[in-house]
Every structure is written in C-alpha cells, then in structure tokens.
mmCIF file with all atom_site columns, C-alpha atoms in Angstrom:
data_model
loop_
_atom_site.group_PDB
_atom_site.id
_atom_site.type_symbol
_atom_site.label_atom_id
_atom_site.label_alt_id
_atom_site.label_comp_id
_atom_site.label_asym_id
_atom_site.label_entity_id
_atom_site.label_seq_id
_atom_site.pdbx_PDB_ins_code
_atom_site.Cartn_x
_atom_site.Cartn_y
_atom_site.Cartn_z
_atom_site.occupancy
_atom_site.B_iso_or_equiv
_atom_site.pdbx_formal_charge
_atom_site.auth_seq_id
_atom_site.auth_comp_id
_atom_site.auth_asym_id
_atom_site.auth_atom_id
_atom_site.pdbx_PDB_model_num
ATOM 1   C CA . UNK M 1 1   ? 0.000   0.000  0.000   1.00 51.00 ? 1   UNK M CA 1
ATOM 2   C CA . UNK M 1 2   ? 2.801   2.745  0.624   1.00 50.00 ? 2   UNK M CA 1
ATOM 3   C CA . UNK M 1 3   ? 3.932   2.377  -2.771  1.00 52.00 ? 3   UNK M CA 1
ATOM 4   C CA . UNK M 1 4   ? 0.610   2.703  -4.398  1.00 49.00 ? 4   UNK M CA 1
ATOM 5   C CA . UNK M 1 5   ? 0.613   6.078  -2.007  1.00 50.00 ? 5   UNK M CA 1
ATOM 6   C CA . UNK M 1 6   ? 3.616   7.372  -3.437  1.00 48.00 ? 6   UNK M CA 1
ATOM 7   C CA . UNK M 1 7   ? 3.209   6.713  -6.972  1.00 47.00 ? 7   UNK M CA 1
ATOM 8   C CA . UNK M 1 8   ? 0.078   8.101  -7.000  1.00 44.00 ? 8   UNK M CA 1
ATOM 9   C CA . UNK M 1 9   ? 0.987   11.466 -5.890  1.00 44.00 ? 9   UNK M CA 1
ATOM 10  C CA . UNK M 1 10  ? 3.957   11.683 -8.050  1.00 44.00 ? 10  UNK M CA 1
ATOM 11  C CA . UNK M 1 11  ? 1.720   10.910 -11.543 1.00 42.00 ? 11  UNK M CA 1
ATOM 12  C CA . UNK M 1 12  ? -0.539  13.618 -9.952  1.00 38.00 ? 12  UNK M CA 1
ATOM 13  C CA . UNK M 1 13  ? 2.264   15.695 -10.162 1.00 39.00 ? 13  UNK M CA 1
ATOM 14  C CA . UNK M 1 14  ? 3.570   14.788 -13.601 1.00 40.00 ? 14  UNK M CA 1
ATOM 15  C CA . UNK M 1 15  ? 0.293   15.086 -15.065 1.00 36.00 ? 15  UNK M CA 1
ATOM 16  C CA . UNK M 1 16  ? -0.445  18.798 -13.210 1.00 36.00 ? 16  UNK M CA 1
ATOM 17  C CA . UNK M 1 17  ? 3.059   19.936 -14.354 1.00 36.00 ? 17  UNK M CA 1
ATOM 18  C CA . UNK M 1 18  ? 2.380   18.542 -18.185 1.00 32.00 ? 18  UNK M CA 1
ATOM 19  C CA . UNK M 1 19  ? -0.887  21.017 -17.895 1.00 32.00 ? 19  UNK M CA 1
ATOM 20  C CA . UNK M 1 20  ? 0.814   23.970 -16.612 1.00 33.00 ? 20  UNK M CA 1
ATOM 21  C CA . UNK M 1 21  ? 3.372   23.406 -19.524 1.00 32.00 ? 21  UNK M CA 1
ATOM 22  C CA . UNK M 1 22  ? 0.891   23.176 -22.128 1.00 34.00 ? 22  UNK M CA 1
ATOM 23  C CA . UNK M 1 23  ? -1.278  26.287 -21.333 1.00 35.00 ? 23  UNK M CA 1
ATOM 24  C CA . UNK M 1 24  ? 1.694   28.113 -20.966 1.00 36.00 ? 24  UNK M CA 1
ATOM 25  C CA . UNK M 1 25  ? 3.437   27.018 -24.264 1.00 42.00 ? 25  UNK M CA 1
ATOM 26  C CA . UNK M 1 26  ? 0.182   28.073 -25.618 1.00 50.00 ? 26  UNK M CA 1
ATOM 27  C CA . UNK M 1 27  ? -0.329  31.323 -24.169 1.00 57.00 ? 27  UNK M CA 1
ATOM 28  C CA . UNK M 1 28  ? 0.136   33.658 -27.536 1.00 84.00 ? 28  UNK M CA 1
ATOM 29  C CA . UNK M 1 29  ? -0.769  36.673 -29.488 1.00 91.00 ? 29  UNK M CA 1
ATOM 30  C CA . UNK M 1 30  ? -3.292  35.264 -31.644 1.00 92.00 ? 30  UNK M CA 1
ATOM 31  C CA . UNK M 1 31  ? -5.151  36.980 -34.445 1.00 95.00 ? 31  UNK M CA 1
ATOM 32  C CA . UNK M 1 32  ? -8.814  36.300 -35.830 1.00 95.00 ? 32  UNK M CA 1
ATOM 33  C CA . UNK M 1 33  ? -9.136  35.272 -38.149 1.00 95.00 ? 33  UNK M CA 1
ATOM 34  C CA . UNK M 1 34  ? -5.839  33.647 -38.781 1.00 94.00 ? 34  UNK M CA 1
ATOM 35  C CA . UNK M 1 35  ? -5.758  33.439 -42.754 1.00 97.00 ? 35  UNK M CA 1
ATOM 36  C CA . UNK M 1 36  ? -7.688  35.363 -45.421 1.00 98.00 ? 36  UNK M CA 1
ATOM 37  C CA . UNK M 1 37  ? -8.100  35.559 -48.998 1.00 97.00 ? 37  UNK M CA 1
ATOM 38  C CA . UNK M 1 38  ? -5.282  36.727 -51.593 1.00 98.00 ? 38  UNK M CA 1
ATOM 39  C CA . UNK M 1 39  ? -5.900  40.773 -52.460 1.00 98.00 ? 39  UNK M CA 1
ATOM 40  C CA . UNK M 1 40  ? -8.976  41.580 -49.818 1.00 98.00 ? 40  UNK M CA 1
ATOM 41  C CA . UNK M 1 41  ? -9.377  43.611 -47.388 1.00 98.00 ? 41  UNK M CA 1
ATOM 42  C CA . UNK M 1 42  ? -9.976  42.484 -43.976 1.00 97.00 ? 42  UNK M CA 1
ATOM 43  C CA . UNK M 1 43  ? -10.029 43.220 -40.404 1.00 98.00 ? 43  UNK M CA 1
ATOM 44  C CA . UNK M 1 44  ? -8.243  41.437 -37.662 1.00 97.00 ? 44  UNK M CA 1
ATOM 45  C CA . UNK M 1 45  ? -8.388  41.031 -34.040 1.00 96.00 ? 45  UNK M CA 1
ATOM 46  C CA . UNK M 1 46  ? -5.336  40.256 -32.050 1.00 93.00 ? 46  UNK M CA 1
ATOM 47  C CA . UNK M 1 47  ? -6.350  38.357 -28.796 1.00 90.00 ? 47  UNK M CA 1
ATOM 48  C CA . UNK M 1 48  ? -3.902  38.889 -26.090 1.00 92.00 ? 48  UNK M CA 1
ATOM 49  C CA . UNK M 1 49  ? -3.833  36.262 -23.688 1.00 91.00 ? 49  UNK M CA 1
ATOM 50  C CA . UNK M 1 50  ? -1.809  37.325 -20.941 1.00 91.00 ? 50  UNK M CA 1
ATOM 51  C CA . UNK M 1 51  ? 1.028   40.849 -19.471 1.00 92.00 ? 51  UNK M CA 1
ATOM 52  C CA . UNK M 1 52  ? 4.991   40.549 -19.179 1.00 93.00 ? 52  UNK M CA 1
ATOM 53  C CA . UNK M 1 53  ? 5.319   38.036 -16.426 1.00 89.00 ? 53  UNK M CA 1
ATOM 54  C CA . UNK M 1 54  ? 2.314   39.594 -13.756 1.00 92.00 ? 54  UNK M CA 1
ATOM 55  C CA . UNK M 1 55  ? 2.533   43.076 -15.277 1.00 96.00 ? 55  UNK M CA 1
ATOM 56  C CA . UNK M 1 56  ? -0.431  44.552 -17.019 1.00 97.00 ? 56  UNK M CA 1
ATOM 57  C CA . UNK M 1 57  ? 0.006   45.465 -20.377 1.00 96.00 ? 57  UNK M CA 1
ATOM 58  C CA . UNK M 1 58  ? 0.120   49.157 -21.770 1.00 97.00 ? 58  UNK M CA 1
ATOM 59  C CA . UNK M 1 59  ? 1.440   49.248 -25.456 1.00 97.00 ? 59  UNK M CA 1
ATOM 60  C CA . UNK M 1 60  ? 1.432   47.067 -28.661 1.00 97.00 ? 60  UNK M CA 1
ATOM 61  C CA . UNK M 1 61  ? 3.631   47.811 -31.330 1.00 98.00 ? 61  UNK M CA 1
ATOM 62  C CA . UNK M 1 62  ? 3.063   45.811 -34.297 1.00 98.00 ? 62  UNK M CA 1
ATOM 63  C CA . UNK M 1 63  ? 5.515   45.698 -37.644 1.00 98.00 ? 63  UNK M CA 1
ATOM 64  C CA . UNK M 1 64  ? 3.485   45.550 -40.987 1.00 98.00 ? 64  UNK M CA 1
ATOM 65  C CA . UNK M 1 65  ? 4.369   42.655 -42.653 1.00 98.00 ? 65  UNK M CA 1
ATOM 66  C CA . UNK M 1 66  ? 5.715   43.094 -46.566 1.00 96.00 ? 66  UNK M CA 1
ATOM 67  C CA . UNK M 1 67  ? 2.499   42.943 -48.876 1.00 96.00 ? 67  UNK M CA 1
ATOM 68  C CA . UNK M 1 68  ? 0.358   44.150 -46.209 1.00 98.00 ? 68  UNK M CA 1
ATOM 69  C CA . UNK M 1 69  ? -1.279  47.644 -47.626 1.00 98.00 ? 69  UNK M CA 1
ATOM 70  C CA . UNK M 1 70  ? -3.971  50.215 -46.473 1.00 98.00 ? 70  UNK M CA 1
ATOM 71  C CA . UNK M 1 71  ? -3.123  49.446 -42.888 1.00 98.00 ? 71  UNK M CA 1
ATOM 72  C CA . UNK M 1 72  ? -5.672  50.927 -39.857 1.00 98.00 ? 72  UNK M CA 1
ATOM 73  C CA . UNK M 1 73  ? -6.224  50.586 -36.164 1.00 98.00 ? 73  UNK M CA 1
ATOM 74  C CA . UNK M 1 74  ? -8.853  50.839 -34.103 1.00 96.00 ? 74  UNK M CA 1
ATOM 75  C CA . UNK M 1 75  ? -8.436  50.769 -30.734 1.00 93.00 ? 75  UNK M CA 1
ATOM 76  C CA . UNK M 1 76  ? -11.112 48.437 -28.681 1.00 92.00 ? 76  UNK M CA 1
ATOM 77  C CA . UNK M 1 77  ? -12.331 51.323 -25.684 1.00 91.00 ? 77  UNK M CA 1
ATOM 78  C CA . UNK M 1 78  ? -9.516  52.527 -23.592 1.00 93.00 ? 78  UNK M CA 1
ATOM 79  C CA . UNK M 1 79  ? -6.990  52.469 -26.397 1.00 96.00 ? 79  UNK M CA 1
ATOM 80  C CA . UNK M 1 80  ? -6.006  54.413 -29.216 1.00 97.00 ? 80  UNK M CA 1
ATOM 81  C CA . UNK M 1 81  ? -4.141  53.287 -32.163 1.00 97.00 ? 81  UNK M CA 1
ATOM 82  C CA . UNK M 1 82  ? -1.786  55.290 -34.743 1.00 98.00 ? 82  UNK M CA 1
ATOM 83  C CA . UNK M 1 83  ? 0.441   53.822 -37.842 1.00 98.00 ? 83  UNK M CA 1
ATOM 84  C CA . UNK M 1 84  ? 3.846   55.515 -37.903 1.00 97.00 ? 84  UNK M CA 1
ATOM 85  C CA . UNK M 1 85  ? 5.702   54.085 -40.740 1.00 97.00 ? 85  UNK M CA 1
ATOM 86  C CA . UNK M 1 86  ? 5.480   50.349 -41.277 1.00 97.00 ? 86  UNK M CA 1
ATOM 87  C CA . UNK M 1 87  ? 4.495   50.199 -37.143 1.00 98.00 ? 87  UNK M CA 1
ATOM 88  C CA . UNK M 1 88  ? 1.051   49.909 -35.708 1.00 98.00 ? 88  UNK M CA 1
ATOM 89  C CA . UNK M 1 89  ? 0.903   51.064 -32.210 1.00 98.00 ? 89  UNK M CA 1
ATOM 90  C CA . UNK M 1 90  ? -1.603  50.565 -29.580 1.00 97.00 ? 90  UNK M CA 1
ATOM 91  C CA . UNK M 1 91  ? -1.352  52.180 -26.103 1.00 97.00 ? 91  UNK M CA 1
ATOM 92  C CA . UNK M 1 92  ? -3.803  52.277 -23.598 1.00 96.00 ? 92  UNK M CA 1
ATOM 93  C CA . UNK M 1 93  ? -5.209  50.094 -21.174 1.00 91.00 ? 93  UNK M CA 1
ATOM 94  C CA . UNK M 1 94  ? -3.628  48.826 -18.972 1.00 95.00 ? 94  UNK M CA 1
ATOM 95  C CA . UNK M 1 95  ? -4.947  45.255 -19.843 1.00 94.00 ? 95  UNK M CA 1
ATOM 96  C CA . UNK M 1 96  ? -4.804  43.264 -16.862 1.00 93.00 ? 96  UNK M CA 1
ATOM 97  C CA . UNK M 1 97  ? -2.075  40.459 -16.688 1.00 92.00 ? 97  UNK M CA 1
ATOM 98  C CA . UNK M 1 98  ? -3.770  37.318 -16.233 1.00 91.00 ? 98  UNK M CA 1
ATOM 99  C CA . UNK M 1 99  ? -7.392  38.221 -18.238 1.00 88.00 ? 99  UNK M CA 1
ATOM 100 C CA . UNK M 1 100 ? -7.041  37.919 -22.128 1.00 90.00 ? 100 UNK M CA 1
ATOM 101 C CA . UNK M 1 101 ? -8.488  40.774 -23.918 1.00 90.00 ? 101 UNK M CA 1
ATOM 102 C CA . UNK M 1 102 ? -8.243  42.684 -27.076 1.00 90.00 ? 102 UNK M CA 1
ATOM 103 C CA . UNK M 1 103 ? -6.484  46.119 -27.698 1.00 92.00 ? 103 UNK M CA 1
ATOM 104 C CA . UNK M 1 104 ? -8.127  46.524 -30.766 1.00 93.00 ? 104 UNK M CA 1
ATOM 105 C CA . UNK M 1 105 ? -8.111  45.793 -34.945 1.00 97.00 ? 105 UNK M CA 1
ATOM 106 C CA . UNK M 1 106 ? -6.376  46.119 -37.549 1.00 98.00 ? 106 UNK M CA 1
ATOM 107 C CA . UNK M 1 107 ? -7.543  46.614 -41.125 1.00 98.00 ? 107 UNK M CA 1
ATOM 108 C CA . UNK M 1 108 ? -5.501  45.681 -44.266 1.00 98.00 ? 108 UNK M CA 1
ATOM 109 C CA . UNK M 1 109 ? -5.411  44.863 -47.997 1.00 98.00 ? 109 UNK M CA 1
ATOM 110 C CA . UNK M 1 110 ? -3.180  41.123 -48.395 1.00 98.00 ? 110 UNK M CA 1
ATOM 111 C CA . UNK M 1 111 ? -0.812  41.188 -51.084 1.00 98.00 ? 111 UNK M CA 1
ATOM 112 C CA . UNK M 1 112 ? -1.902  39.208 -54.179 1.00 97.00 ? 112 UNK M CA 1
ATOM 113 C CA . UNK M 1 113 ? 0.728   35.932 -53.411 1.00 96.00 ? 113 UNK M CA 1
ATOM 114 C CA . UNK M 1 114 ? -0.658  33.563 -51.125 1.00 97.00 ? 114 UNK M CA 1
ATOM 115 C CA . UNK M 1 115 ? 2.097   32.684 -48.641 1.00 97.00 ? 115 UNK M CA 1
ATOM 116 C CA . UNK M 1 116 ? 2.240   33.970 -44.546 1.00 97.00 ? 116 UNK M CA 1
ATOM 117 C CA . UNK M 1 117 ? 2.188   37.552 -43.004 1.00 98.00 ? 117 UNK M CA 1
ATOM 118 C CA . UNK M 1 118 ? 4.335   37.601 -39.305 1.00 98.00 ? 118 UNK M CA 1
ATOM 119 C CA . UNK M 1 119 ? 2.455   40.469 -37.791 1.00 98.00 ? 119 UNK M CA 1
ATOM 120 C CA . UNK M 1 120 ? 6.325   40.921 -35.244 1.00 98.00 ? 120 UNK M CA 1
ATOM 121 C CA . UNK M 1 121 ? 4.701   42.290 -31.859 1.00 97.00 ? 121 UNK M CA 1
ATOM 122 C CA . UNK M 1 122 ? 6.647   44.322 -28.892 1.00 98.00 ? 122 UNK M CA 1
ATOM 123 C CA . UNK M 1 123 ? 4.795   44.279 -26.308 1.00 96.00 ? 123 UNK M CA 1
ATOM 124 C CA . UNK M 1 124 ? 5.295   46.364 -23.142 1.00 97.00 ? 124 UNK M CA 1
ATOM 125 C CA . UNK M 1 125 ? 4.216   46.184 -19.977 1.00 97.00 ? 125 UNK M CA 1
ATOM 126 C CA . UNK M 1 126 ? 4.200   48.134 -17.133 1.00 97.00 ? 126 UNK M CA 1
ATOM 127 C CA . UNK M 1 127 ? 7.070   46.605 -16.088 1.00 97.00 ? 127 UNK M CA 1
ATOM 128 C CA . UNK M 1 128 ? 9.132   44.669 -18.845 1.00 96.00 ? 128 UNK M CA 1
ATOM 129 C CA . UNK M 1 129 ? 8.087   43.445 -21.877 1.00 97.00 ? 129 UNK M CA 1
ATOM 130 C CA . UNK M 1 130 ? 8.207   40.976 -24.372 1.00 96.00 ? 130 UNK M CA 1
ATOM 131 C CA . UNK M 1 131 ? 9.030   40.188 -28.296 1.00 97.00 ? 131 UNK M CA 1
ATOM 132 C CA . UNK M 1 132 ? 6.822   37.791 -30.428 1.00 96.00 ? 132 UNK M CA 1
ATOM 133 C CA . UNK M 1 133 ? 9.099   38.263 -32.902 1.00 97.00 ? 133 UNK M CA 1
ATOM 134 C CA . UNK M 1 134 ? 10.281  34.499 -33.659 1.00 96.00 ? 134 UNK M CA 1
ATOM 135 C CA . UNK M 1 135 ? 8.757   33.081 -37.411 1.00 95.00 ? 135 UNK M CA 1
ATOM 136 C CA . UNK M 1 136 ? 8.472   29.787 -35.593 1.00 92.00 ? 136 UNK M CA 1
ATOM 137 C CA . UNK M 1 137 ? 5.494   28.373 -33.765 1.00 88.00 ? 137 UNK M CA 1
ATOM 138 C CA . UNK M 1 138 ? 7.611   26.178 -31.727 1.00 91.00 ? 138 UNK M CA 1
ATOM 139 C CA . UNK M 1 139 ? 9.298   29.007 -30.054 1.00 90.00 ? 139 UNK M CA 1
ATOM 140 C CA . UNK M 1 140 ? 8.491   30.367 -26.737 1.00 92.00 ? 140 UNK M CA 1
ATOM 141 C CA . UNK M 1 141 ? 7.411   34.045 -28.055 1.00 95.00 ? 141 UNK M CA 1
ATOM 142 C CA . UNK M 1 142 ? 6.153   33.034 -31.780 1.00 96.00 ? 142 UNK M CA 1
ATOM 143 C CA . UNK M 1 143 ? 4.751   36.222 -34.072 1.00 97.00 ? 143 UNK M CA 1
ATOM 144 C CA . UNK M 1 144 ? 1.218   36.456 -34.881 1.00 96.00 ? 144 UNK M CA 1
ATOM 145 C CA . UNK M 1 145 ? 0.842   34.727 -38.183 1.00 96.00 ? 145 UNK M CA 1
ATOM 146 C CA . UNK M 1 146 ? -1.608  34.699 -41.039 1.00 97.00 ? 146 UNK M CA 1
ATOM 147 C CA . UNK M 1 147 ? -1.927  32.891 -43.877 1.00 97.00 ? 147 UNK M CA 1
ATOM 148 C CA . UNK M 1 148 ? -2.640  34.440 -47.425 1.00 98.00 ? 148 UNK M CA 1
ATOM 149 C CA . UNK M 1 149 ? -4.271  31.520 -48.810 1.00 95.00 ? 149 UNK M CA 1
ATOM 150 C CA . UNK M 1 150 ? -7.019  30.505 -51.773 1.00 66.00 ? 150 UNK M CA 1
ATOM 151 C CA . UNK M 1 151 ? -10.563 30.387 -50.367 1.00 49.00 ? 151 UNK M CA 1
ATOM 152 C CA . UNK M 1 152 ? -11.357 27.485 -49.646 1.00 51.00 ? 152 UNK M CA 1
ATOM 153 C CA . UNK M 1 153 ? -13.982 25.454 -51.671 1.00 47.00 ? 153 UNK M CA 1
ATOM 154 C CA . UNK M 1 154 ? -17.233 23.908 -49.986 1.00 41.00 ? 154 UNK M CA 1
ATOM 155 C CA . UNK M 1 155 ? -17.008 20.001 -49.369 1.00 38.00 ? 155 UNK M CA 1
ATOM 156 C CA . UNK M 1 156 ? -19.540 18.153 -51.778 1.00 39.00 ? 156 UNK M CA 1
ATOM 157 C CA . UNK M 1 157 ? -22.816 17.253 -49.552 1.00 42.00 ? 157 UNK M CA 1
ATOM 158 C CA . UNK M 1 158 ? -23.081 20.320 -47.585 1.00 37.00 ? 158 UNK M CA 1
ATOM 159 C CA . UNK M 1 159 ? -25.173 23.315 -49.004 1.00 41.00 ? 159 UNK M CA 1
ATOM 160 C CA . UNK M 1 160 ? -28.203 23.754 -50.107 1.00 38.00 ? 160 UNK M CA 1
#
C-alpha cells in the first residue's frame, strides 16, 4: 500500500506539471481570423492572452508585414491606435495580466501571393516586456501569423 501512495501522488504531479506546460506554451498573441483571402481587405483582431510576467500590459507595437497595404487601427475602448511608418501602435489600457483581452483591430489589404504575413509584436508592460518576434510556432514568443491563402472550396454534400 505505501507504494501505491507514493506513486500516486507523483503521476498527480507529472500530469499537473504537463498542464501547466501546455497552457503556458500556448499562451500567444493570436489573431482572428488567422488566414484570409489573396488581395482583400480584412479586419483582424489580435487576442492577447496574458502581461509581461504579472505586469499589465500598456502598449502594442506591431511591424506591418511586406504585402500588407492600407493598414488601420482601431483601438477596442480605452486604447487608441496610430500607424507611424510600417508600425502599428496601440497604447492604452492597462490590460490586466492574467485576463485575455483585445487592444483593438487592424484593417488591411493582403498582397496578391498567397504565402504567410508575421504580424512581429513588442509588447510592453508596465514593467518589462516581451518580443513575439520568432517566425516559428515552436518558439516560446512566436509572431502572430496569417496565412494568405485561396478560399477554400465547400465540401460536396453540404449546401443547399
């Protein structure tokens, strides 16, 4: 019986720890919707999950991906956004550290080529901050990413 008591507790423990690991791993900037047609004109929200560390978030500054035309923010209430060159900024909030939100959208034109558009984010805290910068999804602070892609067709069955 003592073994059963140990072993037990210590699979509780691997299995909490794998959990913590995943939600973390998958705490991101995300934007929605994450791909879009070739050449139109959309709007995206970029869902923040969570601050620098436990610092509320303050500022967003986005770099407009090559291809990406007729950029535009608009600030969700309690924050403004401005395009200063090829950056989108957002400041405002502060957004809470540990309660996802949204800061606000961003409207574009996609380029013609299909392919992906890293939307590289800076974002700062009140204290700290941090850069989703990396092209990779496997890395621990990946860049928003949407794909420029062909619409897709409806599967045969469904419809009218």
């Amino acid at each position: 019986m003592r073994v059963t008591k140990r072993v037990i507790p210590a699979a509780l423990i691997g299995v909490v720890a794998t959990f913590t690991f995943a939600v973390s791993a998958g705490a991101h900037i995300e934007p929605d919707p994450s791909s879009v047609k070739p050449g139109s004109t959309n709007t995206i929200a970029f869902g923040i999950e969570h601050g620098c560390d436990e610092s509320p978030t303050t500022k967003l500054a986005f770099q407009i991906p090559k291809g990406a035309t007729k950029v535009t923010p608009q600030g969700a209430t309690g924050w403004t956004g401005e395009v200063t060159g090829r950056v989108v900024t957002f400041t405002g909030g502060p957004l809470d550290s540990n309660t996802p939100g949204e800061i606000g959208e961003i409207k574009f034109t996609a380029p013609k080529k299909t392919g992906t558009l890293y939307w590289k984010v800076v974002q700062t805290c009140e204290v700290g901050e941090t850069r989703w910068v990396s092209k990779s999804e496997k890395a621990d602070h990946p860049a928003p990413a949407i794909t420029v892609g062909k619409a897709k067709k409806k599967e045969s069955g469904q419809g009218h």
